Amino acid sequence: FQLNYNKMKEKDKQNFITSILETAAGGVLVNVTVGVFLGSLAGYYGGIVDEILMRVVEIFIAFPFLIAVLLIRYVLKVLGYLF
């Protein structure tokens, strides 16, 4: 599959760019939300909770970002939150 951007119609180009931007923004939003939530919990409770949350964060870091974004986008689309 090869995408020929020059031969796309203007409306298709706009949809393509919008889709890319929505996916990127969704990925950033998810990462920021999860990071702030886990960081707040780890900072507030500390100790064993901090250690457990650090292992959860390490799992997220080990999971490739693009696959995570595509998986989240697919789940949201199936649930009806995305069109």
mmCIF file of C-alpha atoms in Angstrom, residues 6 14 25 28-29 32 38-39 41-42 55 59 65-66 70 73 76-77 79-80 83:
data_model
loop_
_atom_site.group_PDB
_atom_site.id
_atom_site.type_symbol
_atom_site.label_atom_id
_atom_site.label_comp_id
_atom_site.label_asym_id
_atom_site.label_seq_id
_atom_site.Cartn_x
_atom_site.Cartn_y
_atom_site.Cartn_z
ATOM 1 C CA ASN A 6 -0.586 14.473 -4.519
ATOM 2 C CA GLN A 14 -8.274 17.363 4.973
ATOM 3 C CA ALA A 25 -3.816 14.491 20.219
ATOM 4 C CA VAL A 28 -0.895 12.786 24.113
ATOM 5 C CA LEU A 29 -4.087 13.275 26.114
ATOM 6 C CA VAL A 32 -0.759 13.065 30.159
ATOM 7 C CA LEU A 38 -0.211 7.839 38.591
ATOM 8 C CA GLY A 39 2.314 10.501 39.579
ATOM 9 C CA LEU A 41 -0.929 8.740 43.604
ATOM 10 C CA ALA A 42 2.745 7.818 43.893
ATOM 11 C CA ARG A 55 6.204 -1.055 37.780
ATOM 12 C CA ILE A 59 5.011 -1.583 31.552
ATOM 13 C CA PHE A 65 3.414 4.151 21.816
ATOM 14 C CA LEU A 66 1.935 3.832 18.327
ATOM 15 C CA LEU A 70 -4.081 2.610 17.676
ATOM 16 C CA ARG A 73 -8.509 4.577 19.100
ATOM 17 C CA LEU A 76 -13.101 4.100 21.425
ATOM 18 C CA LYS A 77 -14.407 3.656 17.887
ATOM 19 C CA LEU A 79 -17.603 1.822 21.860
ATOM 20 C CA GLY A 80 -19.036 4.637 19.742
ATOM 21 C CA PHE A 83 -16.844 8.229 14.330
#
